[in-house]
Short mmCIF file of C-alpha atoms in Angstrom, two decimals:
data_model
loop_
_atom_site.label_atom_id
_atom_site.label_comp_id
_atom_site.label_asym_id
_atom_site.label_seq_id
_atom_site.Cartn_x
_atom_site.Cartn_y
_atom_site.Cartn_z
CA MET R 986 -0.03 -2.70 -7.86
CA LEU R 987 1.35 -0.36 -10.30
CA SER R 988 -1.99 1.70 -9.68
CA LEU R 989 -1.74 1.70 -5.77
CA HIS R 990 2.02 2.89 -6.44
CA LEU R 991 0.87 5.95 -8.55
CA GLN R 992 -1.61 6.84 -6.23
CA ARG R 993 0.69 6.98 -3.37
CA VAL R 994 2.85 9.31 -5.28
CA GLY R 995 0.00 11.38 -6.72
CA LEU R 996 -1.41 11.79 -3.09
CA VAL R 997 1.95 13.06 -1.79
CA LEU R 998 2.11 15.47 -4.47
CA ALA R 999 -1.50 16.72 -3.89
CA VAL R 1000 -1.10 17.22 -0.54
CA LEU R 1001 2.26 19.19 -0.99
CA ALA R 1002 0.76 21.33 -3.76
CA SER R 1003 -2.16 22.34 -1.60
CA THR R 1004 -0.07 22.78 1.52
CA HIS R 1005 2.43 24.99 -0.17
CA ILE R 1006 -0.04 27.26 -1.67
CA ALA R 1007 -1.96 27.73 1.49
CA VAL R 1008 1.07 29.04 3.18
CA SER R 1009 2.58 31.12 0.38
CA GLN R 1010 0.11 32.30 -2.13
CA ALA R 1011 1.07 31.91 -5.81
CA THR R 1012 4.67 31.91 -5.22
CA TRP R 1013 5.15 28.37 -6.85
CA GLN R 1014 2.66 26.37 -8.85
CA SER R 1015 3.01 22.75 -9.21
CA SER R 1016 2.58 21.60 -12.98
CA ILE R 1017 0.35 18.75 -12.32
CA VAL R 1018 -1.94 19.81 -9.52
CA LYS R 1019 -3.33 23.50 -9.51
CA PHE R 1020 -5.35 25.38 -7.03
CA GLY R 1021 -8.30 27.03 -8.75
CA SER R 1022 -10.08 30.16 -7.91
CA ASP R 1023 -13.10 28.06 -6.48
CA GLY R 1024 -10.81 26.63 -3.86
CA LYS R 1025 -10.82 23.33 -5.55
CA LEU R 1026 -7.38 21.43 -6.93
CA THR R 1027 -7.38 20.66 -10.99
CA TYR R 1028 -5.36 17.84 -12.14
CA VAL R 1029 -3.38 18.45 -15.15
CA SER R 1030 -2.80 15.76 -17.71
CA ASP R 1031 0.50 14.81 -19.19
CA ALA R 1032 1.25 13.68 -22.74
CA GLU R 1033 -0.15 10.13 -22.04
CA GLN R 1034 -3.14 11.45 -20.24
CA ASN R 1035 -1.84 10.37 -16.82
CA ARG R 1036 -3.07 12.60 -14.05
CA VAL R 1037 -3.02 12.68 -10.13
CA ILE R 1038 -6.47 11.22 -8.75
CA ASP R 1039 -8.79 13.31 -6.64
CA PHE R 1040 -8.20 11.67 -3.12
CA SER R 1041 -11.00 13.69 -1.33
CA TYR R 1042 -13.16 10.49 -1.91
CA ALA R 1043 -11.18 8.24 0.29
CA GLY R 1044 -12.07 6.93 3.83
CA TYR R 1045 -15.05 6.86 5.97
CA LYS R 1046 -18.21 7.82 4.24
CA ASN R 1047 -16.00 9.22 1.49
CA SER R 1048 -14.50 11.71 4.04
CA ASN R 1049 -17.65 13.74 3.72
CA VAL R 1050 -18.39 13.47 7.60
CA PRO R 1051 -15.80 13.10 10.40
CA LEU R 1052 -15.27 9.51 12.20
CA PRO R 1053 -18.02 9.42 14.64
CA THR R 1054 -17.22 9.13 18.52
CA ILE R 1055 -19.92 6.62 19.78
CA THR R 1056 -20.66 7.00 23.54
CA ASN R 1057 -23.04 4.36 24.04
CA VAL R 1058 -21.26 1.57 25.87
CA ILE R 1059 -23.02 -1.76 25.95
CA MET R 1060 -20.72 -4.13 27.51
CA THR R 1061 -17.41 -3.75 29.51
CA LEU R 1062 -14.95 -6.35 29.78
CA SER R 1063 -11.75 -6.99 32.28
CA PRO R 1064 -8.89 -9.21 31.04
CA ASP R 1065 -8.95 -12.84 32.72
CA THR R 1066 -6.22 -15.48 33.24
CA GLY R 1067 -5.62 -17.31 30.13
CA ASP R 1068 -7.01 -16.96 26.71
CA ASN R 1069 -9.39 -14.22 26.42
CA THR R 1070 -10.44 -14.83 22.73
CA ALA R 1071 -13.96 -16.54 23.52
CA ALA R 1072 -14.96 -13.93 25.90
CA ILE R 1073 -14.52 -11.05 23.44
CA ASN R 1074 -16.11 -12.86 20.76
CA SER R 1075 -18.87 -13.90 22.70
CA ALA R 1076 -19.26 -10.25 23.91
CA ILE R 1077 -19.09 -9.17 19.95
CA GLN R 1078 -22.05 -11.67 19.22
CA ALA R 1079 -24.19 -10.49 22.07
CA ALA R 1080 -23.91 -6.96 20.75
CA ALA R 1081 -25.92 -8.27 17.52
CA SER R 1082 -29.07 -8.33 19.66
CA VAL R 1083 -28.98 -4.90 20.46
CA THR R 1084 -31.12 -2.39 18.21
CA PRO R 1085 -28.97 -0.07 15.96
CA ASP R 1086 -29.71 3.56 16.66
CA ALA R 1087 -30.91 5.99 13.95
CA ASN R 1088 -27.39 6.29 12.41
CA GLY R 1089 -26.81 2.30 12.35
CA PHE R 1090 -24.61 1.90 15.53
CA ARG R 1091 -25.35 -0.57 18.46
CA GLY R 1092 -22.74 0.68 20.65
CA VAL R 1093 -19.19 0.10 22.35
CA ILE R 1094 -17.53 -2.88 23.87
CA LYS R 1095 -15.25 -1.29 26.06
CA LEU R 1096 -11.62 -3.30 27.05
CA ASN R 1097 -10.57 -2.07 30.41
CA ALA R 1098 -6.72 -1.58 30.52
CA GLY R 1099 -4.65 -4.51 31.04
CA ASN R 1100 -3.01 -7.44 29.12
CA TYR R 1101 -5.55 -9.93 27.39
CA GLU R 1102 -3.88 -13.32 26.12
CA ILE R 1103 -5.35 -14.05 22.72
CA ARG R 1104 -4.62 -17.65 21.59
CA GLY R 1105 -7.17 -17.49 18.69
CA THR R 1106 -8.79 -14.81 16.39
CA ILE R 1107 -10.91 -12.21 17.38
CA ILE R 1108 -14.03 -12.03 14.83
CA LEU R 1109 -15.59 -8.57 14.69
CA ASN R 1110 -18.35 -9.28 12.25
CA VAL R 1111 -21.29 -7.21 13.81
CA GLY R 1112 -22.12 -3.99 12.01
CA GLY R 1113 -22.57 -0.96 14.18
CA VAL R 1114 -20.17 -2.23 16.95
CA VAL R 1115 -17.14 -0.40 18.13
CA VAL R 1116 -14.53 -2.27 20.04
CA ARG R 1117 -12.72 0.19 22.23
CA GLY R 1118 -9.92 -0.17 24.59
CA SER R 1119 -8.58 2.01 27.28
CA GLY R 1120 -5.59 3.41 25.48
CA SER R 1121 -2.83 2.08 22.98
CA GLY R 1122 0.24 2.55 25.23
CA THR R 1123 1.84 -0.32 27.30
CA ASN R 1124 -0.22 0.56 30.12
CA GLY R 1125 -3.59 0.61 28.19
CA THR R 1126 -5.41 -2.42 26.59
CA VAL R 1127 -2.98 -4.71 25.25
CA LEU R 1128 -4.03 -7.90 23.16
CA VAL R 1129 -1.07 -10.17 23.52
CA ALA R 1130 -1.21 -12.81 20.79
CA THR R 1131 0.31 -16.15 21.82
CA GLY R 1132 0.91 -19.36 20.27
CA ASP R 1133 0.86 -20.51 16.40
CA THR R 1134 -2.45 -22.37 16.23
CA PRO R 1135 -3.62 -21.94 13.48
CA HIS R 1136 -0.11 -21.33 11.84
CA GLN R 1137 0.40 -17.73 11.04
CA ARG R 1138 -3.00 -16.94 11.95
CA PRO R 1139 -4.53 -13.33 11.96
CA VAL R 1140 -5.06 -11.90 15.57
CA SER R 1141 -8.46 -10.02 14.49
CA VAL R 1142 -10.70 -10.22 11.52
CA VAL R 1143 -12.80 -7.35 10.99
CA GLY R 1144 -16.00 -7.27 8.68
CA GLY R 1145 -17.96 -9.97 6.67
CA GLY R 1146 -14.86 -12.38 6.20
CA LYS R 1147 -12.10 -12.90 3.99
CA ALA R 1148 -13.05 -12.97 0.32
CA ALA R 1149 -10.72 -13.66 -2.73
CA ALA R 1150 -12.57 -10.87 -4.71
CA TRP R 1151 -15.59 -8.84 -4.74
CA LYS R 1152 -18.94 -10.90 -5.04
CA LYS R 1153 -21.12 -10.78 -8.17
CA SER R 1154 -24.78 -10.33 -7.70
CA GLY R 1155 -27.03 -11.69 -10.43
CA THR R 1156 -26.07 -12.11 -14.06
CA ALA R 1157 -26.03 -8.59 -15.55
CA GLN R 1158 -22.64 -7.77 -17.08
CA THR R 1159 -21.84 -5.34 -19.82
CA ASN R 1160 -18.50 -4.23 -21.52
CA ILE R 1161 -17.22 -0.92 -21.45
CA THR R 1162 -17.43 0.52 -24.81
CA THR R 1163 -15.41 3.95 -24.69
CA PRO R 1164 -12.17 3.62 -26.13
CA PHE R 1165 -10.25 5.27 -23.62
CA VAL R 1166 -11.60 6.21 -20.05
CA GLN R 1167 -8.95 8.54 -18.56
CA VAL R 1168 -7.72 7.69 -15.19
CA GLY R 1169 -9.96 10.13 -12.79
CA SER R 1170 -13.28 9.74 -14.98
CA MET R 1171 -16.55 9.54 -13.56
CA SER R 1172 -18.33 8.40 -16.40
CA PHE R 1173 -18.00 5.93 -19.53
CA ASN R 1174 -20.23 4.31 -22.04
CA VAL R 1175 -21.26 0.55 -21.98
CA ALA R 1176 -22.86 -1.76 -24.50
CA SER R 1177 -25.82 -2.07 -22.50
CA ALA R 1178 -27.71 -0.66 -19.35
CA SER R 1179 -29.88 -3.34 -18.91
CA GLY R 1180 -29.86 -4.94 -15.52
CA PHE R 1181 -28.22 -1.91 -13.91
CA ALA R 1182 -30.06 0.95 -11.94
CA VAL R 1183 -29.01 4.18 -10.32
CA GLY R 1184 -27.81 3.27 -6.70
CA ASP R 1185 -26.40 -0.08 -7.81
CA PRO R 1186 -23.20 -0.92 -6.09
CA ILE R 1187 -20.87 -2.19 -9.20
CA ILE R 1188 -17.43 -3.49 -9.80
CA ILE R 1189 -15.53 -2.00 -12.62
CA CYS R 1190 -13.18 -5.05 -13.93
CA HIS R 1191 -9.97 -4.37 -15.82
CA PRO R 1192 -8.60 -7.63 -16.80
CA SER R 1193 -4.80 -7.93 -17.00
CA THR R 1194 -4.45 -9.20 -20.72
CA ALA R 1195 -1.05 -10.08 -22.19
CA ALA R 1196 -1.22 -6.80 -24.22
CA TRP R 1197 -1.77 -4.63 -21.10
CA ILE R 1198 1.10 -6.68 -18.94
CA ALA R 1199 3.30 -5.97 -22.07
CA ALA R 1200 2.47 -2.11 -22.21
CA VAL R 1201 3.22 -1.79 -18.27
CA ASP R 1202 6.75 -3.68 -18.73
CA SER R 1203 5.28 -6.84 -17.13
CA GLY R 1204 5.04 -4.46 -13.75
CA ALA R 1205 8.63 -3.39 -13.88
CA THR R 1206 9.62 -6.11 -11.32
CA ASP R 1207 13.30 -5.84 -11.57
CA THR R 1208 14.95 -9.08 -11.12
CA ASP R 1209 11.59 -11.01 -10.00
CA PRO R 1210 9.47 -12.74 -12.47
CA GLY R 1211 7.35 -10.32 -14.66
CA TRP R 1212 3.41 -10.19 -14.13
CA LYS R 1213 1.41 -12.87 -15.73
CA PRO R 1214 -1.91 -12.23 -17.53
CA GLY R 1215 -4.94 -13.03 -15.24
CA THR R 1216 -2.99 -12.34 -12.17
CA MET R 1217 -3.20 -8.59 -11.86
CA ASP R 1218 -6.72 -7.73 -12.57
CA ILE R 1219 -7.90 -4.26 -11.52
CA LEU R 1220 -11.21 -4.35 -9.48
CA MET R 1221 -12.94 -0.73 -8.63
CA ASN R 1222 -15.83 -0.78 -6.21
CA ARG R 1223 -18.22 2.01 -7.36
CA THR R 1224 -21.92 3.09 -7.23
CA ILE R 1225 -23.96 4.18 -10.38
CA THR R 1226 -25.05 7.76 -9.77
CA ALA R 1227 -26.69 8.36 -13.15
CA ILE R 1228 -27.52 6.46 -16.25
CA ASN R 1229 -28.17 8.52 -19.55
CA GLY R 1230 -28.85 5.93 -22.21
CA THR R 1231 -25.80 3.79 -22.45
CA THR R 1232 -23.59 6.35 -20.36
CA MET R 1233 -22.80 5.37 -16.90
CA PHE R 1234 -21.81 7.99 -14.21
CA ILE R 1235 -20.08 6.67 -10.98
CA ASP R 1236 -19.72 8.33 -7.41
CA VAL R 1237 -15.76 7.97 -7.31
CA PRO R 1238 -13.36 8.59 -10.19
CA THR R 1239 -11.62 5.54 -11.71
CA SER R 1240 -8.29 4.95 -10.36
CA ASN R 1241 -6.48 3.55 -13.68
CA HIS R 1242 -6.77 3.94 -17.33
CA LEU R 1243 -9.28 1.77 -19.31
CA ASP R 1244 -7.59 1.49 -22.73
CA LEU R 1245 -10.03 -0.73 -24.94
CA SER R 1246 -6.86 -1.54 -27.24
CA LEU R 1247 -5.06 -3.15 -24.42
CA SER R 1248 -8.00 -5.00 -22.39
CA GLN R 1249 -11.64 -5.10 -22.56
CA SER R 1250 -13.07 -3.75 -19.31
CA TYR R 1251 -16.72 -4.63 -18.00
CA ILE R 1252 -18.84 -3.98 -15.05
CA TYR R 1253 -20.91 -6.46 -13.13
CA ASN R 1254 -23.40 -5.64 -10.01
CA LEU R 1255 -21.84 -6.23 -6.67
CA SER R 1256 -23.29 -8.43 -3.87
CA LYS R 1257 -23.11 -7.05 -0.49
CA ALA R 1258 -24.92 -9.94 0.96
CA THR R 1259 -22.14 -10.43 3.65
CA THR R 1260 -20.74 -7.01 3.58
CA LYS R 1261 -20.37 -5.27 7.16
CA SER R 1262 -20.40 -1.77 7.83
CA LEU R 1263 -19.96 0.85 10.69
CA ILE R 1264 -17.43 -1.14 12.57
CA GLY R 1265 -14.57 0.60 14.68
CA VAL R 1266 -11.60 -0.46 16.47
CA GLU R 1267 -10.06 2.03 18.87
CA ASP R 1268 -7.57 2.98 21.48
CA LEU R 1269 -5.71 -0.28 22.03
CA ARG R 1270 -2.57 -2.26 21.24
CA ILE R 1271 -1.66 -5.77 19.52
CA ASP R 1272 1.36 -7.31 20.46
CA ILE R 1273 2.14 -10.42 18.59
CA GLN R 1274 4.42 -12.86 20.67
CA ASN R 1275 6.03 -16.28 20.52
CA TRP R 1276 8.68 -15.31 18.30
CA THR R 1277 12.52 -15.45 19.21
CA ASN R 1278 14.25 -14.29 16.34
CA GLU R 1279 12.45 -11.47 14.33
CA TYR R 1280 14.59 -12.54 11.27
CA VAL R 1281 14.06 -16.14 11.02
CA ASP R 1282 11.26 -17.40 13.40
CA GLU R 1283 7.78 -17.43 11.41
CA ASN R 1284 6.03 -19.66 13.94
CA HIS R 1285 3.66 -16.93 15.53
CA ALA R 1286 0.58 -14.99 14.64
CA TRP R 1287 1.13 -13.30 11.33
CA TRP R 1288 -1.38 -10.26 10.77
CA ALA R 1289 -2.71 -8.00 13.65
CA VAL R 1290 -5.65 -6.54 11.90
CA GLN R 1291 -7.45 -7.77 8.75
CA MET R 1292 -10.36 -5.72 7.24
CA PHE R 1293 -12.44 -7.80 4.62
CA ASP R 1294 -15.90 -7.40 3.03
CA ILE R 1295 -16.14 -4.24 4.84
CA GLU R 1296 -17.05 -0.61 4.25
CA ASP R 1297 -17.49 2.67 5.95
CA SER R 1298 -15.39 1.48 8.94
CA TRP R 1299 -12.20 2.52 10.69
CA ALA R 1300 -9.30 1.88 13.15
CA ARG R 1301 -8.22 4.72 15.25
CA ASN R 1302 -5.43 4.90 17.72
CA VAL R 1303 -4.47 1.53 17.32
CA VAL R 1304 -0.64 0.26 17.75
CA VAL R 1305 0.24 -2.97 16.48
CA MET R 1306 3.87 -4.77 16.95
CA HIS R 1307 5.78 -7.85 15.82
CA PHE R 1308 3.59 -8.87 12.89
CA GLY R 1309 4.80 -11.12 10.30
CA GLN R 1310 3.07 -10.06 7.08
CA SER R 1311 0.92 -6.76 7.89
CA GLY R 1312 0.03 -4.66 10.71
CA PHE R 1313 -3.12 -3.89 9.02
CA GLN R 1314 -4.48 -5.62 5.91
CA ILE R 1315 -7.43 -4.37 3.91
CA SER R 1316 -8.99 -6.36 1.08
CA THR R 1317 -12.53 -6.29 -0.33
CA GLY R 1318 -12.76 -3.13 1.70
CA ASN R 1319 -14.24 0.32 0.81
CA ARG R 1320 -14.17 3.71 2.48
CA ILE R 1321 -11.71 2.70 5.32
CA THR R 1322 -9.94 4.98 7.63
CA LEU R 1323 -6.77 4.22 9.50
CA ASP R 1324 -6.39 7.29 11.80
CA HIS R 1325 -3.43 7.57 14.05
CA CYS R 1326 -2.64 4.03 13.71
CA GLN R 1327 1.07 2.58 14.11
CA ALA R 1328 2.64 -0.65 12.79
CA LEU R 1329 5.86 -1.02 14.56
CA GLN R 1330 8.86 -3.50 14.89
CA PRO R 1331 7.76 -6.08 12.29
#
């Protein structure tokens, strides 16, 4: 949580620095983000080795390519009287029989304009499928979540399904031996590279030990209880790009310091057996109904879009309203883009 907060601050600073210099050459220079002669940003460390993270790896396909626009419509639905959950879910499962193209996409399930009552949960768990509405305005495609069965359910779950944490593959696990891996690093030493290979997806685990919790002031939670050891472990989803002896190189910079004096970090192989990819949700609106008082009534659908066990996927031009917990919730997700999305009137 602390790391996420710092990332948000850093992202704003990085954007401000690059934008300002693009407009006014060399009239002002940030002390923590510098624009180099090679056209790239350089991130300057402070006395404690904190620095802004390179966010250019974020999003669909590491932002190396634009979001795709899939034109192959494989099915079209119109709203029906009553609950439309089963009809939409059946269309998604039927799409699984379509052979993916060379880029891995099966095609689009198009939802015509109108109000679709949703009494259950839409499960978008078929890779290569895009569910596209006919606009995110009130006259476009509106998924209207009604009722409270089950209590505080999600309106849609996108990906392989909810998982408490990244899943481990096999038994290979090794400690990180570098005394201090600075935030933004792309390599570190390990006790043994046995069981790991170039191209392997891995998880870097930084346990939330008592020493580390104390070092970050128990999370600085103000009047709330401080963090407890074991409850704030930091997990980073990465891919091994090279191995040189016991030195590991990864595809995306670390998002937190790994200080061996505070916590013994380690890596393990990541299982992607249930992970889904290349899924899109586009051009629609989700409106959660059945609440009578937005400040006290909690007997209604709770999340609009949950994205779990998923990678290289996106939501684009989606408006969600009247959610209780989150408009968009992403967990065990990697390289996800939310583009022109809005979460309004919680």
